GROMACS .gro file of C-alpha atoms in nm:
model
  487
    1MET     CA    1   6.483  18.962   6.988
    2THR     CA    2   6.497  19.038   7.253
    3ASP     CA    3   6.403  19.342   7.488
    4HIS     CA    4   6.550  19.703   7.460
    5THR     CA    5   6.408  19.870   7.671
    6SER     CA    6   6.490  20.128   7.971
    7ASP     CA    7   6.341  20.154   8.313
    8PRO     CA    8   6.119  20.407   8.385
    9THR     CA    9   6.071  20.458   8.047
   10ARG     CA   10   6.012  20.182   7.768
   11LEU     CA   11   6.135  20.318   7.454
   12THR     CA   12   5.837  20.249   7.263
   13ASP     CA   13   5.704  20.472   7.513
   14LEU     CA   14   5.905  20.795   7.396
   15THR     CA   15   5.759  21.066   7.148
   16ALA     CA   16   6.017  21.112   6.858
   17ARG     CA   17   6.125  21.442   7.027
   18GLN     CA   18   6.244  21.246   7.287
   19LEU     CA   19   6.423  21.002   7.077
   20LEU     CA   20   6.647  21.322   6.932
   21ALA     CA   21   6.715  21.440   7.271
   22GLY     CA   22   6.844  21.112   7.388
   23TYR     CA   23   7.008  21.042   7.040
   24GLU     CA   24   7.187  21.416   7.104
   25ARG     CA   25   7.250  21.318   7.498
   26GLY     CA   26   7.387  21.022   7.404
   27ASP     CA   27   7.086  20.797   7.646
   28PHE     CA   28   6.996  20.609   7.357
   29SER     CA   29   7.085  20.483   7.020
   30PRO     CA   30   6.856  20.493   6.710
   31LEU     CA   31   6.967  20.141   6.696
   32ASP     CA   32   6.816  20.097   7.085
   33ALA     CA   33   6.529  20.315   6.955
   34THR     CA   34   6.492  20.021   6.695
   35ARG     CA   35   6.513  19.720   6.772
   36ALA     CA   36   6.265  19.780   7.098
   37VAL     CA   37   6.003  19.909   6.768
   38LEU     CA   38   6.071  19.584   6.582
   39ASP     CA   39   6.003  19.416   6.857
   40ARG     CA   40   5.705  19.539   6.979
   41ILE     CA   41   5.612  19.482   6.636
   42GLU     CA   42   5.622  19.145   6.687
   43VAL     CA   43   5.348  19.178   7.016
   44VAL     CA   44   5.083  19.415   6.886
   45GLN     CA   45   5.121  19.273   6.519
   46PRO     CA   46   4.909  18.992   6.641
   47LEU     CA   47   4.621  19.210   6.854
   48VAL     CA   48   4.569  19.478   6.598
   49ASN     CA   49   4.700  19.335   6.286
   50ALA     CA   50   4.864  19.706   6.187
   51PHE     CA   51   5.111  19.579   5.939
   52VAL     CA   52   5.133  19.466   5.633
   53ARG     CA   53   5.515  19.421   5.581
   54VAL     CA   54   5.745  19.491   5.809
   55ASP     CA   55   6.126  19.529   5.744
   56ALA     CA   56   6.337  19.470   5.928
   57ASP     CA   57   6.649  19.336   5.822
   58ALA     CA   58   6.658  19.699   5.614
   59ALA     CA   59   6.553  19.898   5.920
   60LEU     CA   60   6.814  19.801   6.102
   61ALA     CA   61   7.022  19.883   5.863
   62GLN     CA   62   6.900  20.201   5.872
   63ALA     CA   63   6.909  20.236   6.237
   64GLU     CA   64   7.324  20.144   6.195
   65ALA     CA   65   7.378  20.415   5.981
   66SER     CA   66   7.227  20.649   6.197
   67THR     CA   67   7.332  20.563   6.465
   68ALA     CA   68   7.695  20.646   6.322
   69ARG     CA   69   7.609  20.952   6.266
   70TRP     CA   70   7.471  21.018   6.631
   71SER     CA   71   7.852  20.912   6.691
   72ALA     CA   72   7.945  21.102   6.448
   73ARG     CA   73   7.766  21.373   6.657
   74GLU     CA   74   7.670  21.506   6.234
   75PRO     CA   75   7.310  21.417   6.137
   76ARG     CA   76   7.146  21.446   5.885
   77GLY     CA   77   6.845  21.589   5.876
   78LEU     CA   78   6.489  21.656   6.153
   79LEU     CA   79   6.415  21.386   6.234
   80ASP     CA   80   6.749  21.107   6.194
   81GLY     CA   81   6.752  20.766   6.358
   82VAL     CA   82   6.363  20.820   6.442
   83PRO     CA   83   6.121  20.518   6.348
   84VAL     CA   84   5.793  20.582   6.164
   85SER     CA   85   5.567  20.363   5.977
   86VAL     CA   86   5.377  20.479   5.644
   87LYS     CA   87   5.061  20.319   5.577
   88ASP     CA   88   5.093  20.075   5.215
   89ILE     CA   89   4.885  20.375   4.972
   90PHE     CA   90   5.240  20.520   5.010
   91LEU     CA   91   5.473  20.431   4.754
   92GLN     CA   92   5.854  20.287   4.947
   93ARG     CA   93   6.105  20.200   4.743
   94GLY     CA   94   6.274  19.828   4.736
   95SER     CA   95   5.889  19.779   4.909
   96PRO     CA   96   5.511  19.641   4.779
   97THR     CA   97   5.216  19.914   4.745
   98LEU     CA   98   4.943  19.672   4.709
   99ARG     CA   99   4.674  19.894   4.904
  100GLY     CA  100   4.494  19.659   5.024
  101SER     CA  101   4.412  19.501   4.766
  102ARG     CA  102   4.416  19.136   4.540
  103THR     CA  103   4.422  19.361   4.259
  104VAL     CA  104   4.797  19.541   4.315
  105ARG     CA  105   5.028  19.297   4.180
  106THR     CA  106   5.349  19.253   4.471
  107GLN     CA  107   5.598  19.136   4.070
  108GLY     CA  108   5.688  19.427   3.936
  109VAL     CA  109   6.058  19.689   4.014
  110TRP     CA  110   5.936  19.888   4.328
  111ASP     CA  111   6.173  20.181   4.301
  112GLU     CA  112   6.046  20.473   4.336
  113ASP     CA  113   5.917  20.688   4.720
  114ALA     CA  114   5.607  20.905   4.735
  115PRO     CA  115   5.717  21.286   4.748
  116ALA     CA  116   5.697  21.180   5.136
  117VAL     CA  117   5.813  20.854   5.190
  118ALA     CA  118   6.122  21.049   5.016
  119ARG     CA  119   6.162  21.333   5.227
  120LEU     CA  120   6.182  21.108   5.559
  121ARG     CA  121   6.555  20.905   5.351
  122GLU     CA  122   6.554  21.265   5.289
  123HIS     CA  123   6.593  21.381   5.721
  124GLY     CA  124   6.730  21.034   5.824
  125ALA     CA  125   6.421  20.828   5.951
  126VAL     CA  126   6.429  20.461   5.990
  127LEU     CA  127   6.138  20.275   5.772
  128VAL     CA  128   5.961  20.076   5.953
  129GLY     CA  129   5.708  19.906   5.825
  130LYS     CA  130   5.455  19.972   5.640
  131THR     CA  131   5.061  19.985   5.731
  132THR     CA  132   4.703  19.892   5.657
  133THR     CA  133   4.436  20.082   5.487
  134PRO     CA  134   4.110  19.972   5.402
  135GLU     CA  135   4.072  19.867   4.988
  136PHE     CA  136   4.223  20.156   4.807
  137GLY     CA  137   4.171  20.313   5.168
  138TRP     CA  138   3.831  20.419   5.005
  139LYS     CA  139   3.606  20.355   5.339
  140GLY     CA  140   3.705  20.520   5.709
  141VAL     CA  141   3.725  20.148   5.846
  142THR     CA  142   4.000  19.956   5.876
  143ASP     CA  143   3.971  19.585   5.685
  144SER     CA  144   4.003  19.426   5.357
  145PRO     CA  145   4.033  19.124   5.178
  146LEU     CA  146   4.461  19.149   5.099
  147SER     CA  147   4.462  19.213   5.524
  148GLY     CA  148   4.224  19.147   5.741
  149VAL     CA  149   4.058  19.294   5.971
  150THR     CA  150   4.281  19.588   6.202
  151ARG     CA  151   4.204  19.655   6.534
  152ASN     CA  152   4.168  19.917   6.862
  153PRO     CA  153   4.423  19.926   7.097
  154TYR     CA  154   4.160  19.996   7.345
  155ASP     CA  155   3.958  19.682   7.305
  156PRO     CA  156   4.091  19.459   6.972
  157SER     CA  157   3.594  19.397   6.949
  158ARG     CA  158   3.672  19.721   6.844
  159THR     CA  159   3.785  19.869   6.471
  160SER     CA  160   4.099  20.091   6.459
  161GLY     CA  161   3.900  20.379   6.206
  162GLY     CA  162   4.034  20.410   5.992
  163SER     CA  163   4.166  20.436   5.676
  164SER     CA  164   4.460  20.514   5.806
  165GLY     CA  165   4.344  20.296   6.101
  166GLY     CA  166   4.718  20.096   6.073
  167SER     CA  167   4.897  20.363   6.127
  168ALA     CA  168   4.682  20.506   6.434
  169ALA     CA  169   4.690  20.136   6.588
  170ALA     CA  170   5.056  20.124   6.563
  171VAL     CA  171   5.135  20.460   6.720
  172ALA     CA  172   4.910  20.416   6.995
  173LEU     CA  173   5.116  20.069   7.071
  174GLY     CA  174   5.424  20.222   7.099
  175ALA     CA  175   5.515  20.029   6.729
  176ALA     CA  176   5.685  20.383   6.593
  177PRO     CA  177   5.586  20.757   6.755
  178LEU     CA  178   5.532  20.848   6.409
  179SER     CA  179   5.289  20.768   6.113
  180ILE     CA  180   5.253  20.925   5.772
  181GLY     CA  181   4.853  20.815   5.692
  182THR     CA  182   4.561  20.990   5.374
  183ASP     CA  183   4.316  21.098   5.455
  184GLY     CA  184   4.015  21.184   5.167
  185GLY     CA  185   3.690  21.217   5.367
  186GLY     CA  186   3.861  21.234   5.689
  187SER     CA  187   4.141  20.884   5.716
  188VAL     CA  188   4.307  21.050   5.946
  189ARG     CA  189   4.113  21.210   6.147
  190ILE     CA  190   3.944  20.918   6.246
  191PRO     CA  191   4.105  20.671   6.339
  192ALA     CA  192   4.340  20.935   6.496
  193SER     CA  193   4.006  20.961   6.738
  194PHE     CA  194   3.848  20.634   6.738
  195CYS     CA  195   4.295  20.510   6.892
  196GLY     CA  196   4.346  20.777   7.127
  197ILE     CA  197   4.616  20.940   6.909
  198PHE     CA  198   4.670  21.242   6.720
  199GLY     CA  199   4.546  21.333   6.318
  200PHE     CA  200   4.657  21.573   6.129
  201LYS     CA  201   4.490  21.671   5.769
  202PRO     CA  202   4.713  21.949   5.652
  203THR     CA  203   4.520  22.187   5.371
  204TYR     CA  204   4.462  22.031   5.046
  205GLY     CA  205   4.911  22.086   4.831
  206ARG     CA  206   5.059  22.146   5.259
  207VAL     CA  207   5.169  21.799   5.177
  208PRO     CA  208   5.295  21.625   4.784
  209LEU     CA  209   5.097  21.360   4.691
  210TYR     CA  210   5.204  21.072   4.356
  211PRO     CA  211   5.120  20.924   4.251
  212SER     CA  212   4.770  21.147   4.215
  213SER     CA  213   4.512  21.026   4.424
  214PRO     CA  214   4.179  20.880   4.229
  215PHE     CA  215   3.978  21.059   4.452
  216GLY     CA  216   4.168  21.387   4.328
  217THR     CA  217   4.134  21.705   4.551
  218LEU     CA  218   3.993  21.538   4.764
  219ALA     CA  219   4.271  21.354   4.928
  220HIS     CA  220   4.521  21.536   5.186
  221ALA     CA  221   4.817  21.306   5.352
  222GLY     CA  222   4.943  21.456   5.704
  223PRO     CA  223   5.099  21.300   6.059
  224MET     CA  224   5.011  21.046   6.282
  225THR     CA  225   5.177  21.080   6.600
  226ARG     CA  226   5.123  21.094   6.977
  227ASP     CA  227   5.064  21.478   7.016
  228ALA     CA  228   5.064  21.785   6.836
  229ALA     CA  229   5.452  21.905   6.912
  230ASP     CA  230   5.510  21.583   6.667
  231ALA     CA  231   5.326  21.650   6.368
  232ALA     CA  232   5.484  21.964   6.374
  233LEU     CA  233   5.808  21.856   6.351
  234LEU     CA  234   5.664  21.545   6.126
  235MET     CA  235   5.535  21.818   5.912
  236ASP     CA  236   5.812  22.027   5.866
  237VAL     CA  237   5.994  21.732   5.709
  238ILE     CA  238   5.702  21.548   5.456
  239SER     CA  239   5.584  21.921   5.343
  240GLY     CA  240   5.951  21.974   5.112
  241ALA     CA  241   5.872  22.033   4.793
  242ASP     CA  242   5.786  21.793   4.503
  243TRP     CA  243   5.833  21.832   4.118
  244ARG     CA  244   5.594  21.511   4.073
  245ASP     CA  245   5.252  21.661   4.283
  246TRP     CA  246   5.141  22.033   4.003
  247SER     CA  247   4.972  22.137   4.284
  248GLN     CA  248   5.163  22.144   4.600
  249LEU     CA  249   5.119  22.459   4.750
  250ALA     CA  250   5.480  22.636   4.895
  251PRO     CA  251   5.649  22.453   5.141
  252ALA     CA  252   5.607  22.577   5.483
  253PRO     CA  253   5.886  22.507   5.771
  254GLY     CA  254   5.906  22.634   6.042
  255LEU     CA  255   5.581  22.493   6.219
  256SER     CA  256   5.751  22.348   6.488
  257ALA     CA  257   5.847  22.680   6.620
  258ALA     CA  258   5.512  22.840   6.489
  259LEU     CA  259   5.401  22.643   6.811
  260THR     CA  260   5.490  22.840   7.051
  261ASP     CA  261   5.626  23.186   6.887
  262GLY     CA  262   5.314  23.322   6.742
  263ALA     CA  263   5.367  23.332   6.384
  264ALA     CA  264   5.035  23.063   6.343
  265GLY     CA  265   4.805  23.391   6.267
  266GLY     CA  266   4.546  23.499   6.543
  267ALA     CA  267   4.605  23.724   6.862
  268GLY     CA  268   4.997  23.751   6.905
  269GLY     CA  269   5.222  23.506   7.100
  270GLY     CA  270   5.198  23.120   7.138
  271GLY     CA  271   4.855  22.912   7.293
  272VAL     CA  272   4.454  23.020   7.237
  273LYS     CA  273   4.472  23.338   7.421
  274GLY     CA  274   4.296  23.585   7.240
  275LEU     CA  275   4.180  23.355   6.951
  276ARG     CA  276   3.833  23.335   6.876
  277ILE     CA  277   3.681  22.990   6.913
  278ALA     CA  278   3.337  22.897   6.771
  279TYR     CA  279   3.213  22.578   6.934
  280SER     CA  280   2.976  22.331   6.796
  281PRO     CA  281   2.888  22.059   6.980
  282THR     CA  282   2.575  21.952   6.653
  283PHE     CA  283   2.653  22.164   6.320
  284GLY     CA  284   2.363  22.335   6.411
  285ASN     CA  285   2.135  22.037   6.621
  286GLN     CA  286   2.236  21.798   6.229
  287VAL     CA  287   2.384  21.564   6.450
  288ALA     CA  288   2.343  21.352   6.654
  289VAL     CA  289   2.563  21.311   6.959
  290ARG     CA  290   2.651  21.045   7.232
  291PRO     CA  291   2.564  21.242   7.532
  292GLU     CA  292   2.965  21.067   7.714
  293VAL     CA  293   3.095  21.219   7.345
  294ALA     CA  294   2.987  21.557   7.346
  295SER     CA  295   3.057  21.633   7.771
  296ALA     CA  296   3.363  21.502   7.655
  297VAL     CA  297   3.454  21.773   7.348
  298ARG     CA  298   3.273  22.030   7.609
  299ARG     CA  299   3.501  21.983   7.898
  300ALA     CA  300   3.849  21.995   7.584
  301VAL     CA  301   3.602  22.310   7.508
  302GLY     CA  302   3.638  22.455   7.829
  303ARG     CA  303   3.958  22.494   7.908
  304LEU     CA  304   4.055  22.619   7.583
  305ALA     CA  305   3.880  22.979   7.755
  306GLU     CA  306   4.045  22.884   8.068
  307LEU     CA  307   4.411  22.896   7.883
  308GLY     CA  308   4.299  23.267   7.808
  309ALA     CA  309   4.035  23.192   7.445
  310TYR     CA  310   3.752  23.341   7.323
  311ILE     CA  311   3.457  23.084   7.316
  312GLU     CA  312   3.129  23.150   7.115
  313GLU     CA  313   2.834  22.913   7.099
  314ALA     CA  314   2.867  22.897   6.675
  315ASP     CA  315   2.714  22.687   6.356
  316PRO     CA  316   2.854  22.695   6.034
  317ASP     CA  317   2.614  22.832   5.799
  318VAL     CA  318   2.602  22.499   5.628
  319THR     CA  319   2.414  22.196   5.572
  320ASP     CA  320   2.571  21.832   5.503
  321PRO     CA  321   2.738  21.756   5.205
  322VAL     CA  322   2.678  21.427   5.199
  323GLU     CA  323   2.596  21.433   4.837
  324ALA     CA  324   2.809  21.605   4.671
  325PHE     CA  325   3.099  21.396   4.843
  326HIS     CA  326   2.912  21.115   4.739
  327THR     CA  327   2.869  21.167   4.410
  328LEU     CA  328   3.277  21.329   4.373
  329TRP     CA  329   3.368  21.046   4.590
  330PHE     CA  330   3.170  20.741   4.439
  331SER     CA  331   3.303  20.866   4.066
  332GLY     CA  332   3.709  20.845   4.188
  333ALA     CA  333   3.596  20.531   4.293
  334ALA     CA  334   3.433  20.404   3.935
  335ARG     CA  335   3.758  20.595   3.771
  336LEU     CA  336   3.990  20.371   3.981
  337VAL     CA  337   3.853  20.024   3.850
  338GLU     CA  338   3.715  20.092   3.504
  339PRO     CA  339   4.056  19.935   3.380
  340PHE     CA  340   4.033  19.677   3.546
  341GLY     CA  341   3.860  19.334   3.439
  342ALA     CA  342   3.506  19.080   3.515
  343GLU     CA  343   3.837  18.899   3.749
  344GLN     CA  344   3.949  19.160   3.871
  345ARG     CA  345   3.645  19.325   3.938
  346GLU     CA  346   3.541  19.015   4.162
  347LEU     CA  347   3.809  19.002   4.409
  348LEU     CA  348   3.742  19.366   4.533
  349ASP     CA  349   3.585  19.444   4.899
  350PRO     CA  350   3.230  19.404   4.851
  351GLY     CA  351   3.145  19.730   4.962
  352LEU     CA  352   3.404  19.916   4.675
  353ARG     CA  353   3.199  19.729   4.450
  354GLU     CA  354   2.858  19.854   4.549
  355ILE     CA  355   2.995  20.273   4.549
  356VAL     CA  356   3.200  20.182   4.192
  357ALA     CA  357   2.844  20.075   4.089
  358ALA     CA  358   2.729  20.442   4.197
  359GLY     CA  359   2.994  20.637   4.082
  360GLU     CA  360   2.944  20.482   3.718
  361ARG     CA  361   2.628  20.592   3.678
  362TYR     CA  362   2.611  20.956   3.741
  363SER     CA  363   2.632  21.219   3.419
  364ALA     CA  364   2.939  21.502   3.406
  365LEU     CA  365   2.681  21.732   3.492
  366ASP     CA  366   2.632  21.566   3.861
  367TYR     CA  367   2.975  21.614   3.911
  368LEU     CA  368   2.955  21.963   3.801
  369ALA     CA  369   2.672  21.989   4.010
  370ALA     CA  370   2.919  21.847   4.278
  371VAL     CA  371   3.225  22.078   4.208
  372ASP     CA  372   2.910  22.403   4.227
  373ALA     CA  373   2.779  22.221   4.583
  374ARG     CA  374   3.157  22.200   4.651
  375MET     CA  375   3.200  22.598   4.610
  376GLU     CA  376   3.005  22.691   4.778
  377LEU     CA  377   3.027  22.491   5.107
  378GLY     CA  378   3.428  22.638   5.053
  379ARG     CA  379   3.296  23.033   5.003
  380ARG     CA  380   3.050  22.981   5.341
  381PHE     CA  381   3.321  22.854   5.570
  382GLY     CA  382   3.569  23.086   5.443
  383ARG     CA  383   3.299  23.362   5.525
  384PHE     CA  384   3.284  23.183   5.906
  385HIS     CA  385   3.656  23.170   5.936
  386GLU     CA  386   3.654  23.613   5.853
  387SER     CA  387   3.468  23.604   6.215
  388TYR     CA  388   3.606  23.334   6.392
  389ASP     CA  389   3.982  23.169   6.421
  390LEU     CA  390   3.837  22.778   6.470
  391LEU     CA  391   3.596  22.615   6.473
  392VAL     CA  392   3.600  22.296   6.698
  393THR     CA  393   3.363  22.035   6.661
  394PRO     CA  394   3.373  21.675   6.781
  395THR     CA  395   3.621  21.473   6.573
  396LEU     CA  396   3.268  21.239   6.562
  397PRO     CA  397   2.983  21.195   6.679
  398ILE     CA  398   3.057  20.810   6.821
  399THR     CA  399   3.307  20.571   6.984
  400ALA     CA  400   3.489  20.288   6.791
  401PHE     CA  401   3.229  19.997   6.722
  402GLU     CA  402   3.226  19.674   6.584
  403ALA     CA  403   3.535  19.534   6.403
  404GLY     CA  404   3.498  19.445   6.086
  405ARG     CA  405   3.187  19.612   5.988
  406GLU     CA  406   3.163  20.047   5.798
  407THR     CA  407   2.894  20.121   5.993
  408PRO     CA  408   2.757  20.002   6.307
  409ARG     CA  409   2.474  19.693   6.428
  410GLY     CA  410   2.171  19.759   6.410
  411SER     CA  411   2.165  20.146   6.303
  412GLY     CA  412   2.074  20.127   5.947
  413GLN     CA  413   2.342  20.291   5.875
  414ARG     CA  414   2.441  20.234   5.441
  415ARG     CA  415   2.791  20.402   5.454
  416TRP     CA  416   3.101  20.468   5.632
  417THR     CA  417   2.984  20.840   5.561
  418ALA     CA  418   2.673  20.861   5.745
  419TRP     CA  419   2.827  20.819   6.140
  420THR     CA  420   3.141  21.069   5.975
  421PRO     CA  421   2.938  21.440   5.955
  422PHE     CA  422   3.169  21.582   6.105
  423THR     CA  423   3.516  21.523   5.914
  424TYR     CA  424   3.450  21.435   5.507
  425PRO     CA  425   3.279  21.844   5.479
  426PHE     CA  426   3.644  22.012   5.602
  427ASN     CA  427   3.790  21.794   5.235
  428LEU     CA  428   3.543  21.927   5.007
  429THR     CA  429   3.671  22.261   5.127
  430GLN     CA  430   4.020  22.136   5.123
  431GLN     CA  431   4.086  22.293   5.450
  432PRO     CA  432   4.299  22.176   5.766
  433ALA     CA  433   4.173  22.009   6.080
  434ALA     CA  434   4.325  21.769   6.359
  435SER     CA  435   4.169  21.525   6.623
  436VAL     CA  436   4.266  21.546   7.006
  437PRO     CA  437   4.255  21.335   7.218
  438CYS     CA  438   3.985  21.480   7.499
  439GLY     CA  439   3.915  21.155   7.671
  440VAL     CA  440   3.740  20.813   7.672
  441ASP     CA  441   3.399  20.667   7.759
  442GLY     CA  442   3.235  20.393   7.989
  443ASP     CA  443   3.377  20.148   7.816
  444GLY     CA  444   3.751  20.320   7.831
  445LEU     CA  445   3.718  20.401   7.511
  446PRO     CA  446   3.911  20.666   7.326
  447ILE     CA  447   3.764  21.015   7.216
  448GLY     CA  448   3.852  21.266   6.972
  449VAL     CA  449   3.795  21.697   6.963
  450GLN     CA  450   3.888  21.881   6.617
  451LEU     CA  451   4.034  22.111   6.583
  452VAL     CA  452   3.961  22.372   6.204
  453ALA     CA  453   4.072  22.610   6.082
  454GLY     CA  454   4.118  22.821   5.789
  455ARG     CA  455   4.240  22.691   5.424
  456HIS     CA  456   4.630  22.766   5.432
  457ALA     CA  457   4.645  22.881   5.824
  458ASP     CA  458   4.751  22.504   5.975
  459ALA     CA  459   5.043  22.607   6.229
  460LEU     CA  460   4.729  22.782   6.385
  461VAL     CA  461   4.565  22.428   6.410
  462LEU     CA  462   4.835  22.276   6.521
  463ARG     CA  463   4.932  22.628   6.763
  464ALA     CA  464   4.602  22.566   6.939
  465ALA     CA  465   4.642  22.108   6.955
  466HIS     CA  466   4.980  22.238   7.122
  467ALA     CA  467   4.878  22.461   7.407
  468LEU     CA  468   4.630  22.196   7.468
  469TYR     CA  469   4.839  21.883   7.540
  470GLU     CA  470   5.081  22.161   7.708
  471SER     CA  471   4.783  22.272   7.948
  472GLY     CA  472   4.783  21.833   7.984
  473ALA     CA  473   4.415  21.900   7.858
  474ALA     CA  474   4.438  21.595   7.607
  475PRO     CA  475   4.660  21.353   7.735
  476GLY     CA  476   4.439  21.222   7.989
  477LEU     CA  477   4.431  20.842   7.823
  478PRO     CA  478   4.487  20.538   7.935
  479ALA     CA  479   4.696  20.272   7.798
  480PRO     CA  480   4.549  20.141   7.556
  481GLY     CA  481   4.387  19.760   7.728
  482ILE     CA  482   4.516  19.514   7.464
  483THR     CA  483   4.877  19.588   7.612
  484PRO     CA  484   4.964  19.273   7.739
  485ALA     CA  485   5.198  19.339   8.059
  486GLY     CA  486   5.553  19.323   8.087
  487SER     CA  487   5.573  19.398   7.663
   0.00000   0.00000   0.00000
């Protein structure tokens, strides 16, 4: 392929909103942008392994149709011509959805879109490819027996995080400005933090899911983007109603407008002025946070204060709910593979087989006890948000570690939940939460700050994140270090 970039800015450097503005002006076309993204994928795929499947012919055909619509001044929907990638957990018509597993057969009829993918098509998005996931999205890093290891854009010896690691790496490297991921315990926010992009887990049910996740109501779907404004735009699309998800919330259009018009709730107007924000650096000394991470997050909190928020260092009245999370998560994994025979089970990731075995030992009473713990956790956070509009924490206490491992070498940790204590609690409580890049460590690896609001206050999280981007506090990361010169 040839290079379809323009000086001084490559098309692959542009946000979705910038692409749409360029289409409107006639500066370039969806076909130009899609060709540039496909070129970019060819460059970065050998370096990070972000994609399991790229259908260039289909993407170019969609881009040609979009270009014709823009030429006729008749664009369709909010994302007409914008290249988007999709995590290989979501069904996509015409493309096998293998979910990172050798147990899923490529043969068969792949004739249905997941709700979010269906909404993308309706709004004219160009679907460029499916991104990598660990097997069935079971862990917080992205490697699988099927597709191998996905690597970090800032250092290919490090992990991208997971389970939406392919999507995060792709967005960070310009291989489409938008992606959709899933988040059952941090799987959007973890790789967003490790890869220096924006990741948003909306309130459970805000984005309809089908088929339902084996991990039940822990599992959310959400955008992975360059910034909060692109995420709000994508949410305006993928939160559309779909009858196949009986637990969906009512559609919530207008999240893009709510970034600046004060419709997000809290104090009036856009930005964060007047918001009551609790800053919990360690969840009450329950989490050991690396000093460089703590410093970067504290600077982001300071910026929120400069923007007019009322900041108070305050910890929610909670203890680590990891045992309840494990009961629900491991039980879901056990239910997922219950129909598998011995030969299929031998094909599974060894770590997945371990949590399946643990899940099979839980009783119904164990499961219900975990549900009780979850409900109590939700009650406590609900009470906490009566006093505070937002809670701010590190997204993760560490930066990206060695690729191909579930936990950092030498940590003594057994499961991925040991290093994600700030993310999975908000899957239990179903609250909206986002990871915003806020700096890098001494090795040049990204650091994320997490913004959390009470259930249904999705617009408030996006509004605060947007304020950080607008102030210049969020996007100040260097370009990913593995990009070849001139690519």
